[in-house]
Each structure stands twice: as C-alpha cells, then as structure tokens.
C-alpha cells in the first residue's frame, strides 16, 4: 500500500515538472529490448550528479557490501578479474588466472598497475587483501570457504590452494572477493578506513575526493590511472541519495543526471518524459516465494499446485507496473554468462510455472495431497509488490480448493525472516526478491542444499546435494552447464522456492548524458568510465 501511494505521487510530480506528461502505461516486457550498454558517449562531461537509494554507511566493502556502496566504489576499487557489461568475466589486475590442477589457481599480476598514492600494486597487497576479505565477519568471507591457503609465489605471482575444486572462484575474483587494497593505506587508517574524510586505498580510474556526511560523496577522475587504454570522460561525479519521489523530480528537472533503479516505479513514471531516457539490461534478480515447513506447503504437491495456479502475468502487471516478466526459475537470465543457448533451451522446456494459471492440473494435485484445510499464511510488509503477490496467492489458493490469509509485518522486521525461526514459524510463504552477484547460476542453487540457511521448507535430496558439489567442482563450462540445468530441473520440480517474475536492471539518464552499462554490472564494473556527453 505504501508503494502504491508513492507511485501515484511520482506520476503527478513528473507531470508537473515541465516535461511531457508522464503515463502510467509501462512498456510491454515481452517487447522490452535489453541492452548491455546505453549509446556510446561522444564527448567529455565536467561533472554529473548520480542518485542512490540512501547514503552508504561505509565505503569499506569488507564491512558492508551493500548495493549503494558497491555502486560508488565500483569506480574506485579494482578487482583481480572484471565482469563486463555483457556479463562475461575477463582478467584485470591479474593478467591471467591459470589452474595447473583443479585445486590450484595461479594468478599472474600486471606489473604496471598502481594505487592512488602512486605505489605499485604488489603480490603482497594481493595476498593481504584476499586474507582480509576471508576474515571472520567480512562481507565476502563465504567466498573463501574452499580456500586452503593464499601465498606469494613470485614477485608478480600469487597462488591459491583449495581444499576442493571451486569453479566459482574466478567469478568471485570479479566481485568483492577480488578487490585489491593498498595494504599500507588501509593498515594506517585502521578502523577509519572507509569513513568520511579519508583516502580510499584503491587503484581504479576514480578516487574518493570528498564524503560530506549527510550530503554527498564525490569521486574524481584519477588522471594518473595506470591503464592508459581507459579514458573516463566525466571529471567528477557527486553521489546524492533520494527516495523515489525526489529521484524522479531530480532526474526530470535535470538536477541529477542518472541513477540505477532498484524499483520499477520510477522507470514507469519517467518513461514518457523526454527529459530523460530509461534503458534496461540483463539481471539475475527474480521475485520468488520462499516456503516454510510449518504447514501444508511442506508437501511438494501443494507447492507445485500453487505454482500452477498463481497468475504470474497478473503479478507482473499489477505488482511491477508491467516492468517484469513471468519467470520459471529462481535466478535471472543475466546469470547465463556461458552456454546461453543450452540454458535458454532448458528454460523453455520447463513446466510447472506457467504465465497464466493452469487450474485443473493444480486442482488434481491438491486432491492427491488430501485437500488440506489448513490455511496458508503469506507474509507481506505492505509494499506494493509484496502485497500484490500475497493477494495473488490468496486468489490462487481459493481457486484450487485451498485457503490462504495475509499476515502483514512491519517493514523493519521483514528481513528477520532470514535469521529468526520464530518469525518463520508464523507464516507459510515469504515473497521476496533475490539476485546473485556472480554471472553463473550455480551461484544460486546451493540454497537448495540439505540444511541450507535459506532452505526453510526442509528440502533434502542426497542426489541434489551430490550434484551441487559436483557442479561447483566442474571447471569446464559446458560440463558445468549440464549439471546446473539438471539442478534447475530438480529445484523447480519440487518447487523448493516458487519463482514468479524476473525484473530487468534499469538505468535512467538525463537528456544530455549517455554511455554507462544497462546490465547488472554497476556493482563491480567501473560504469562511470563510460559516462559522458551525448553528441
């Protein structure tokens, strides 16, 4: 309900800003063109204002790797590998990553990279950084669970030994786990690292110039950047934070030049305004229903029945202003960075998650399950998308001989479903959005492992568990894709989670700027490098 009111306000506000009147009609998701990048910039830009949802709490991504923090620091801190706008990964601070055997990775480092204080990026910095990321309580520590040791094995060489093969680690090195920090700077600053008023300790094309707490964060082009092939067009970028209404107003009036959107409402509100452009790119983000084990959803037949009965097309239209598409699997197509054709073919053949309800088949499953009378309790926090989903579940349940009720919890408590068993004991379904930062779907399917902290329904399959381990150890992409496709089939056959809609990544730009990627790489790729003036 809160979101519905906000969207209505956005539309009225946009229409009042002097540009062409906005419309509530969203583009047809089926006809939505997804692009890796926006149009290439033609010239330099002195400065730009970029909007975030909220002010970051820290710029130390080991302490907090949130979306806003990453959006800023993707331009400042560099990684050993780098994810590209087409979601592929290529070497960066490491010029190559070789695996002489499945349990060993040898990184050969570039010799010309330097930090913002002019000192070289050394093997000692890399070893120190990886060990810092792996530290207890650090945001990326889970990426290092299979790592046995990290050591310097040459002037420009680092060797990582694994307890067992890990096919995802190259992808992890393109994320927060691969950030290389200036050991001397970070150790000197101690607990002050990442806080306002201090240097950044990184090597990227931009450096942190100022963090005016409560007001803005400014990054500035680093003109002594080591990679002369990279030529940032924009001199400085000021990050400010705004809610949906302020975001739309600022972009429509030209007070801000861009933003990556976390919600579909502003995209719809702005799409008809000629003062801005909205571009959409690939994503891994999907809205799903997470079932618990407290009631009738413990039975996979009931989960399958509900999946068949829910109206995904209706949810996309009502819950996301049409800017979502019905989706069958729990991870978006942006994760298909390899073997795309195989993943697409397997996706097309999947059954059990139709766009429109298949009620007769669902009713048969309910009857086979004994037509339980216990009501399904579905949670919401009152936001539009979750409330629409909850209502769709109630409607679907009623049509197939089940009953369902909605339980509204305070927004501040919604995240506690992931940590508080007593919260989960009150509901049967939790609607939420999920994305993975690695462009490989095997990065998701460990959520279905026996005993996984996100496997609330208690799904347990030795064959599934064995296949997850096998896929994680398979470094050959084609072979790993076959394992992942089978995991996808098993996960969706039993509806460990019920997938609903995929929401595209969206970037909105002012009329005078262009260039940054539209895909979901803005949390690791230095997108500001591509931002510049239109021709």
CSV table of C-alpha atoms in Angstrom, one decimal, residues 211-531:
chain,number,residue,atom,x,y,z
A,211,UNK,CA,32.5,12.4,1.6
A,212,UNK,CA,30.3,15.2,3.1
A,213,UNK,CA,28.4,13.1,5.6
A,214,UNK,CA,24.7,13.5,5.2
A,215,UNK,CA,25.0,15.4,2.0
A,216,UNK,CA,27.0,13.7,-0.8
A,217,UNK,CA,30.0,11.6,-1.8
A,218,UNK,CA,32.2,12.9,-4.6
A,219,UNK,CA,34.6,10.8,-6.7
A,220,UNK,CA,37.0,12.4,-9.1
A,221,UNK,CA,38.8,11.1,-12.2
A,222,UNK,CA,42.3,9.9,-11.3
A,223,UNK,CA,44.4,11.3,-14.1
A,224,UNK,CA,47.4,9.2,-13.3
A,225,UNK,CA,45.4,6.0,-13.7
A,226,UNK,CA,47.7,3.1,-14.8
A,227,UNK,CA,45.6,1.8,-17.7
A,228,UNK,CA,46.0,4.4,-20.5
A,229,UNK,CA,43.5,2.5,-22.7
A,230,UNK,CA,40.7,3.5,-20.3
A,231,UNK,CA,39.8,7.2,-20.7
A,232,UNK,CA,37.0,8.3,-18.4
A,233,UNK,CA,35.0,11.2,-20.0
A,234,UNK,CA,33.5,12.6,-16.8
A,235,UNK,CA,35.7,14.5,-14.5
A,236,UNK,CA,33.7,14.2,-11.3
A,237,UNK,CA,30.6,12.5,-10.0
A,238,UNK,CA,28.6,13.6,-6.9
A,239,UNK,CA,26.5,10.9,-5.4
A,240,UNK,CA,23.4,12.0,-3.6
A,241,UNK,CA,20.5,10.0,-2.1
A,242,UNK,CA,16.8,10.3,-2.7
A,243,UNK,CA,13.6,8.4,-2.2
A,244,UNK,CA,11.5,7.5,-5.3
A,245,UNK,CA,9.7,10.9,-5.4
A,246,UNK,CA,12.8,13.0,-5.1
A,247,UNK,CA,14.6,10.8,-7.5
A,248,UNK,CA,12.0,11.3,-10.3
A,249,UNK,CA,11.8,15.0,-9.6
A,250,UNK,CA,15.6,15.5,-9.7
A,251,UNK,CA,16.0,13.5,-12.9
A,252,UNK,CA,13.1,15.1,-14.7
A,253,UNK,CA,14.3,18.6,-13.8
A,254,UNK,CA,17.9,18.0,-14.7
A,255,UNK,CA,19.1,18.4,-11.1
A,256,UNK,CA,20.6,14.9,-11.4
A,257,UNK,CA,22.0,13.1,-14.5
A,258,UNK,CA,21.4,9.4,-13.7
A,259,UNK,CA,20.6,6.5,-11.4
A,260,UNK,CA,20.4,2.8,-11.4
A,261,UNK,CA,16.9,1.9,-10.2
A,262,UNK,CA,16.1,-0.6,-7.5
A,263,UNK,CA,12.4,-0.2,-8.1
A,264,UNK,CA,10.3,-0.3,-11.3
A,265,UNK,CA,8.0,2.6,-10.2
A,266,UNK,CA,10.4,5.5,-11.2
A,267,UNK,CA,11.0,3.8,-14.6
A,268,UNK,CA,7.4,3.9,-15.4
A,269,UNK,CA,6.9,7.4,-14.1
A,270,UNK,CA,9.8,8.7,-16.2
A,271,UNK,CA,9.5,6.7,-19.4
A,272,UNK,CA,7.4,9.2,-21.3
A,273,UNK,CA,9.3,12.2,-20.1
A,274,UNK,CA,11.6,13.4,-22.9
A,275,UNK,CA,14.0,15.0,-20.4
A,276,UNK,CA,15.3,11.5,-19.6
A,277,UNK,CA,15.8,8.1,-21.1
A,278,UNK,CA,15.4,4.7,-19.4
A,279,UNK,CA,17.4,1.7,-20.6
A,280,UNK,CA,17.0,-1.9,-19.5
A,281,UNK,CA,19.6,-4.6,-19.2
A,282,UNK,CA,20.1,-8.2,-18.1
A,283,UNK,CA,19.7,-9.1,-14.5
A,284,UNK,CA,19.9,-12.1,-12.1
A,285,UNK,CA,17.1,-10.6,-10.0
A,286,UNK,CA,13.9,-12.6,-9.6
A,287,UNK,CA,10.9,-12.3,-7.2
A,288,UNK,CA,10.1,-15.6,-5.5
A,289,UNK,CA,8.0,-17.2,-2.8
A,290,UNK,CA,10.0,-18.8,-0.1
A,291,UNK,CA,8.0,-21.6,1.6
A,292,UNK,CA,8.5,-22.6,5.2
A,293,UNK,CA,8.0,-26.1,6.7
A,294,UNK,CA,5.3,-25.2,9.3
A,295,UNK,CA,2.1,-26.1,7.3
A,296,UNK,CA,0.7,-27.5,4.2
A,297,UNK,CA,3.5,-26.2,1.9
A,298,UNK,CA,5.8,-28.9,3.4
A,299,UNK,CA,4.1,-31.1,0.8
A,300,UNK,CA,5.7,-30.6,-2.6
A,301,UNK,CA,2.4,-31.4,-4.3
A,302,UNK,CA,0.8,-28.3,-2.7
A,303,UNK,CA,3.8,-26.2,-3.7
A,304,UNK,CA,3.5,-27.5,-7.3
A,305,UNK,CA,-0.2,-26.8,-7.3
A,306,UNK,CA,0.2,-23.3,-6.0
A,307,UNK,CA,2.9,-22.6,-8.7
A,308,UNK,CA,0.5,-23.8,-11.4
A,309,UNK,CA,-2.4,-21.7,-10.0
A,310,UNK,CA,-0.6,-18.3,-9.4
A,311,UNK,CA,-1.1,-15.6,-12.0
A,312,UNK,CA,2.4,-14.6,-12.9
A,313,UNK,CA,1.3,-12.3,-15.8
A,314,UNK,CA,-1.1,-10.6,-13.4
A,315,UNK,CA,1.6,-10.1,-10.8
A,316,UNK,CA,4.0,-8.6,-13.4
A,317,UNK,CA,1.3,-6.2,-14.5
A,318,UNK,CA,-0.1,-5.1,-11.1
A,319,UNK,CA,2.9,-5.5,-8.8
A,320,UNK,CA,5.6,-4.1,-11.1
A,321,UNK,CA,3.8,-1.7,-13.4
A,322,UNK,CA,4.3,-4.2,-16.2
A,323,UNK,CA,8.1,-3.9,-15.9
A,324,UNK,CA,8.6,-7.6,-15.1
A,325,UNK,CA,8.1,-10.8,-17.0
A,326,UNK,CA,6.8,-14.1,-15.7
A,327,UNK,CA,9.7,-16.3,-14.8
A,328,UNK,CA,10.2,-20.1,-14.2
A,329,UNK,CA,13.5,-20.3,-12.3
A,330,UNK,CA,14.9,-18.6,-9.2
A,331,UNK,CA,17.7,-16.8,-11.0
A,332,UNK,CA,17.5,-14.3,-13.9
A,333,UNK,CA,18.9,-14.8,-17.4
A,334,UNK,CA,21.7,-12.4,-16.6
A,335,UNK,CA,23.4,-15.3,-14.9
A,336,UNK,CA,23.8,-17.2,-18.2
A,337,UNK,CA,27.2,-15.9,-19.0
A,338,UNK,CA,28.2,-19.1,-20.7
A,339,UNK,CA,26.3,-21.8,-22.6
A,340,UNK,CA,23.4,-19.3,-23.1
A,341,UNK,CA,21.7,-21.4,-25.8
A,342,UNK,CA,21.7,-24.5,-23.5
A,343,UNK,CA,20.3,-22.6,-20.6
A,344,UNK,CA,17.6,-20.9,-22.8
A,345,UNK,CA,16.6,-24.3,-24.3
A,346,UNK,CA,16.3,-25.9,-20.9
A,347,UNK,CA,14.4,-22.9,-19.6
A,348,UNK,CA,11.9,-23.1,-22.5
A,349,UNK,CA,11.2,-26.8,-21.8
A,350,UNK,CA,10.5,-26.3,-18.1
A,351,UNK,CA,6.9,-27.0,-16.9
A,352,UNK,CA,5.2,-26.1,-13.7
A,353,UNK,CA,5.5,-22.3,-13.6
A,354,UNK,CA,3.1,-21.0,-16.3
A,355,UNK,CA,2.4,-17.4,-17.2
A,356,UNK,CA,-1.3,-17.9,-16.7
A,357,UNK,CA,-2.9,-20.2,-14.2
A,358,UNK,CA,-3.4,-23.9,-15.1
A,359,UNK,CA,-6.2,-24.6,-12.5
A,360,UNK,CA,-7.4,-28.0,-13.5
A,361,UNK,CA,-3.9,-29.6,-13.2
A,362,UNK,CA,-3.4,-27.7,-9.9
A,363,UNK,CA,-6.8,-29.0,-8.5
A,364,UNK,CA,-5.7,-32.6,-9.2
A,365,UNK,CA,-2.5,-32.1,-7.2
A,366,UNK,CA,-4.5,-30.7,-4.3
A,367,UNK,CA,-6.8,-33.7,-4.3
A,368,UNK,CA,-3.8,-36.0,-4.5
A,369,UNK,CA,-2.4,-34.2,-1.4
A,370,UNK,CA,-5.7,-34.9,0.5
A,371,UNK,CA,-7.3,-31.4,0.0
A,372,UNK,CA,-5.9,-30.0,3.2
A,373,UNK,CA,-8.0,-27.4,5.0
A,374,UNK,CA,-5.2,-25.6,7.0
A,375,UNK,CA,-4.9,-22.0,5.7
A,376,UNK,CA,-1.7,-20.9,4.0
A,377,UNK,CA,-0.3,-17.7,5.7
A,378,UNK,CA,1.6,-15.5,3.3
A,379,UNK,CA,3.6,-12.6,4.5
A,380,UNK,CA,3.9,-9.0,3.3
A,381,UNK,CA,5.4,-5.8,4.6
A,382,UNK,CA,2.8,-3.6,3.0
A,383,UNK,CA,4.9,-2.7,-0.1
A,384,UNK,CA,3.0,-2.8,-3.4
A,385,UNK,CA,4.9,-5.7,-5.0
A,386,UNK,CA,4.7,-8.0,-2.0
A,387,UNK,CA,1.1,-7.1,-1.3
A,388,UNK,CA,0.1,-7.9,-4.9
A,389,UNK,CA,1.9,-11.2,-4.7
A,390,UNK,CA,0.2,-12.0,-1.4
A,391,UNK,CA,-3.2,-11.2,-2.9
A,392,UNK,CA,-2.3,-13.4,-5.9
A,393,UNK,CA,-1.5,-16.3,-3.6
A,394,UNK,CA,-4.8,-15.9,-1.8
A,395,UNK,CA,-6.7,-15.8,-5.1
A,396,UNK,CA,-4.8,-18.8,-6.5
A,397,UNK,CA,-5.3,-20.9,-3.3
A,398,UNK,CA,-9.1,-20.2,-3.3
A,399,UNK,CA,-9.4,-21.3,-7.0
A,400,UNK,CA,-7.9,-24.7,-6.4
A,401,UNK,CA,-9.6,-25.7,-3.1
A,402,UNK,CA,-7.1,-24.3,-0.6
A,403,UNK,CA,-7.4,-21.3,1.6
A,404,UNK,CA,-4.9,-18.5,2.3
A,405,UNK,CA,-4.5,-15.5,4.5
A,406,UNK,CA,-2.2,-12.5,4.5
A,407,UNK,CA,-0.1,-11.5,7.5
A,408,UNK,CA,1.4,-8.0,7.4
A,409,UNK,CA,4.6,-7.5,9.4
A,410,UNK,CA,6.4,-4.2,9.8
A,411,UNK,CA,8.9,-3.4,7.1
A,412,UNK,CA,11.6,-3.1,9.7
A,413,UNK,CA,11.1,-6.7,10.7
A,414,UNK,CA,10.7,-8.3,7.2
A,415,UNK,CA,14.3,-9.1,6.9
A,416,UNK,CA,14.2,-11.1,10.1
A,417,UNK,CA,12.6,-14.0,8.3
A,418,UNK,CA,16.1,-14.9,7.2
A,419,UNK,CA,17.5,-15.0,10.7
A,420,UNK,CA,14.6,-15.6,13.2
A,421,UNK,CA,13.0,-19.0,13.2
A,422,UNK,CA,10.2,-17.8,15.4
A,423,UNK,CA,9.3,-15.3,12.6
A,424,UNK,CA,9.2,-18.1,10.0
A,425,UNK,CA,7.1,-20.2,12.3
A,426,UNK,CA,4.3,-17.6,11.9
A,427,UNK,CA,4.0,-17.9,8.1
A,428,UNK,CA,4.0,-20.4,5.2
A,429,UNK,CA,5.2,-18.2,2.4
A,430,UNK,CA,7.5,-15.1,2.2
A,431,UNK,CA,7.6,-13.1,-1.1
A,432,UNK,CA,11.0,-11.6,-1.7
A,433,UNK,CA,13.5,-10.6,-4.4
A,434,UNK,CA,16.8,-12.3,-4.9
A,435,UNK,CA,19.8,-11.7,-7.1
A,436,UNK,CA,23.3,-13.2,-7.2
A,437,UNK,CA,26.4,-11.1,-8.0
A,438,UNK,CA,28.1,-13.8,-10.0
A,439,UNK,CA,27.0,-14.5,-13.5
A,440,UNK,CA,26.7,-18.2,-13.1
A,441,UNK,CA,23.5,-19.9,-11.9
A,442,UNK,CA,25.4,-22.4,-9.8
A,443,UNK,CA,26.0,-19.4,-7.5
A,444,UNK,CA,22.3,-19.8,-6.6
A,445,UNK,CA,21.5,-23.5,-6.3
A,446,UNK,CA,23.4,-24.1,-3.1
A,447,UNK,CA,20.3,-22.6,-1.5
A,448,UNK,CA,18.6,-25.9,-2.0
A,449,UNK,CA,21.2,-27.9,-0.2
A,450,UNK,CA,20.1,-30.0,2.8
A,451,UNK,CA,20.4,-27.7,5.8
A,452,UNK,CA,21.0,-24.5,3.8
A,453,UNK,CA,20.1,-21.5,5.9
A,454,UNK,CA,17.7,-20.4,3.1
A,455,UNK,CA,16.1,-23.8,2.6
A,456,UNK,CA,13.3,-23.1,5.0
A,457,UNK,CA,11.0,-25.8,3.7
A,458,UNK,CA,13.5,-28.5,4.6
A,459,UNK,CA,14.0,-29.9,1.1
A,460,UNK,CA,16.5,-32.7,1.2
A,461,UNK,CA,17.8,-34.8,-1.6
A,462,UNK,CA,21.1,-36.6,-1.5
A,463,UNK,CA,21.2,-36.7,-5.3
A,464,UNK,CA,20.7,-32.9,-5.4
A,465,UNK,CA,23.4,-32.3,-2.7
A,466,UNK,CA,25.8,-34.5,-4.6
A,467,UNK,CA,25.2,-32.7,-7.9
A,468,UNK,CA,25.7,-29.2,-6.4
A,469,UNK,CA,29.1,-30.4,-5.1
A,470,UNK,CA,29.9,-31.9,-8.5
A,471,UNK,CA,28.9,-28.7,-10.4
A,472,UNK,CA,30.9,-26.5,-8.0
A,473,UNK,CA,34.0,-28.6,-8.8
A,474,UNK,CA,33.5,-28.7,-12.6
A,475,UNK,CA,35.6,-26.0,-14.2
A,476,UNK,CA,34.6,-26.9,-17.8
A,477,UNK,CA,31.8,-24.6,-18.6
A,478,UNK,CA,29.8,-26.9,-20.9
A,479,UNK,CA,30.0,-29.8,-18.4
A,480,UNK,CA,29.0,-27.5,-15.5
A,481,UNK,CA,26.1,-26.1,-17.5
A,482,UNK,CA,24.7,-29.7,-17.9
A,483,UNK,CA,24.9,-30.2,-14.1
A,484,UNK,CA,23.3,-26.8,-13.4
A,485,UNK,CA,20.4,-27.5,-15.8
A,486,UNK,CA,19.7,-30.7,-14.0
A,487,UNK,CA,19.8,-28.9,-10.7
A,488,UNK,CA,17.4,-26.4,-12.1
A,489,UNK,CA,15.1,-29.2,-13.1
A,490,UNK,CA,15.2,-30.8,-9.7
A,491,UNK,CA,14.8,-27.5,-7.8
A,492,UNK,CA,11.7,-26.5,-9.9
A,493,UNK,CA,10.2,-30.0,-10.0
A,494,UNK,CA,9.8,-29.9,-6.2
A,495,UNK,CA,9.4,-26.1,-6.1
A,496,UNK,CA,11.9,-25.6,-3.3
A,497,UNK,CA,11.1,-21.9,-4.0
A,498,UNK,CA,8.3,-20.8,-6.3
A,499,UNK,CA,9.6,-18.4,-8.9
A,500,UNK,CA,7.3,-15.6,-10.1
A,501,UNK,CA,8.8,-12.8,-12.2
A,502,UNK,CA,12.2,-11.5,-13.4
A,503,UNK,CA,12.8,-7.8,-13.0
A,504,UNK,CA,15.2,-6.2,-15.5
A,505,UNK,CA,18.1,-4.0,-14.5
A,506,UNK,CA,17.2,-0.3,-15.2
A,507,UNK,CA,19.3,2.8,-15.6
A,508,UNK,CA,17.8,6.3,-16.1
A,509,UNK,CA,19.8,9.1,-17.7
A,510,UNK,CA,19.3,12.8,-18.3
A,511,UNK,CA,18.9,14.0,-21.8
A,512,UNK,CA,22.5,15.3,-22.2
A,513,UNK,CA,24.4,12.2,-21.0
A,514,UNK,CA,24.8,8.6,-22.1
A,515,UNK,CA,27.3,5.7,-22.1
A,516,UNK,CA,27.1,3.6,-18.9
A,517,UNK,CA,26.1,-0.1,-19.0
A,518,UNK,CA,22.5,-1.1,-18.5
A,519,UNK,CA,23.1,-4.6,-17.3
A,520,UNK,CA,23.6,-5.6,-13.7
A,521,UNK,CA,27.3,-4.9,-13.6
A,522,UNK,CA,27.2,-1.5,-11.9
A,523,UNK,CA,28.2,-3.1,-8.5
A,524,UNK,CA,31.6,-4.3,-9.9
A,525,UNK,CA,32.3,-2.7,-13.2
A,526,UNK,CA,33.6,0.9,-13.3
A,527,UNK,CA,30.5,2.2,-15.1
A,528,UNK,CA,31.3,5.9,-14.7
A,529,UNK,CA,34.2,5.4,-17.1
A,530,UNK,CA,31.7,5.1,-19.9
A,531,UNK,CA,29.5,8.1,-18.8
